[in-house]
Amino acid sequence: MRVAEYRVKKQKVLTEDLYCENCGEWVYCPDMNMTSVDAQGKEVVTVGEGCLHQDDKGEYIECPGCNARYYIED
């Protein structure tokens, strides 16, 4: 069975609840965000640790219900 794939803007993931377009399951919310320091020493908000996965197509968040992949775009 083929896993559904979607593209989502990073800013949307960091600021809005994300529900799966395929099965309706809750996927991610801003409460899961974390802050880190970038190369310039500035504090930045990022997707929570352990939530991002990586494959040859890029970084993604996975739906816990149906395993749909939400690839993060800048």
CSV table of C-alpha atoms in Angstrom, one decimal:
chain,number,residue,atom,x,y,z
A,1,MET,CA,0.0,0.0,0.0
A,2,ARG,CA,1.3,3.4,-1.0
A,3,VAL,CA,1.7,6.0,1.8
A,4,ALA,CA,0.0,9.4,1.1
A,5,GLU,CA,2.4,12.3,0.7
A,6,TYR,CA,1.8,16.0,1.2
A,7,ARG,CA,3.8,19.2,1.3
A,8,VAL,CA,3.4,21.7,4.1
A,9,LYS,CA,5.1,25.1,4.8
A,10,LYS,CA,7.3,25.1,7.9
A,11,GLN,CA,5.7,28.3,9.1
A,12,LYS,CA,2.3,26.6,9.1
A,13,VAL,CA,3.6,23.6,11.0
A,14,LEU,CA,5.1,26.0,13.6
A,15,THR,CA,2.0,28.1,14.1
A,16,GLU,CA,-1.1,25.9,13.5
A,17,ASP,CA,-2.4,22.5,14.5
A,18,LEU,CA,-1.8,20.0,11.8
A,19,TYR,CA,-4.4,17.3,11.1
A,20,CYS,CA,-4.0,14.6,8.5
A,21,GLU,CA,-5.7,15.3,5.2
A,22,ASN,CA,-5.9,11.5,4.6
A,23,CYS,CA,-7.4,10.2,7.8
A,24,GLY,CA,-8.2,13.2,10.0
A,25,GLU,CA,-5.8,12.2,12.8
A,26,TRP,CA,-3.9,14.9,14.8
A,27,VAL,CA,-0.3,15.0,13.5
A,28,TYR,CA,1.5,18.0,15.1
A,29,CYS,CA,0.8,21.2,17.2
A,30,PRO,CA,2.8,24.3,18.1
A,31,ASP,CA,3.1,23.2,21.7
A,32,MET,CA,5.5,20.5,20.5
A,33,ASN,CA,7.9,23.2,19.1
A,34,MET,CA,11.3,23.8,20.6
A,35,THR,CA,13.8,26.6,20.4
A,36,SER,CA,17.4,26.3,19.3
A,37,VAL,CA,20.3,28.6,18.4
A,38,ASP,CA,21.2,29.1,14.8
A,39,ALA,CA,24.6,29.6,13.2
A,40,GLN,CA,24.3,33.4,13.8
A,41,GLY,CA,23.6,32.9,17.5
A,42,LYS,CA,19.9,33.8,17.2
A,43,GLU,CA,17.2,31.8,19.0
A,44,VAL,CA,14.8,30.2,16.5
A,45,VAL,CA,11.7,28.1,16.8
A,46,THR,CA,11.9,24.7,15.2
A,47,VAL,CA,9.9,21.5,14.9
A,48,GLY,CA,10.1,19.5,18.2
A,49,GLU,CA,12.9,17.0,18.7
A,50,GLY,CA,12.1,13.5,17.5
A,51,CYS,CA,9.2,14.6,15.3
A,52,LEU,CA,11.0,15.0,12.1
A,53,HIS,CA,12.0,12.1,9.9
A,54,GLN,CA,14.3,12.2,6.8
A,55,ASP,CA,14.3,10.3,3.5
A,56,ASP,CA,15.6,11.0,0.0
A,57,LYS,CA,12.7,13.4,-0.6
A,58,GLY,CA,13.5,15.6,2.5
A,59,GLU,CA,12.4,16.1,6.1
A,60,TYR,CA,8.8,15.1,7.0
A,61,ILE,CA,6.4,14.6,9.9
A,62,GLU,CA,4.5,11.4,9.9
A,63,CYS,CA,0.8,10.8,10.7
A,64,PRO,CA,0.5,8.4,13.6
A,65,GLY,CA,-2.8,7.1,12.2
A,66,CYS,CA,-2.1,6.3,8.6
A,67,ASN,CA,1.6,7.0,8.2
A,68,ALA,CA,1.0,9.8,5.6
A,69,ARG,CA,4.1,11.9,5.2
A,70,TYR,CA,4.1,15.7,5.5
A,71,TYR,CA,7.2,17.0,3.8
A,72,ILE,CA,8.4,20.3,5.3
A,73,GLU,CA,9.0,23.2,2.9
A,74,ASP,CA,10.6,26.5,3.8
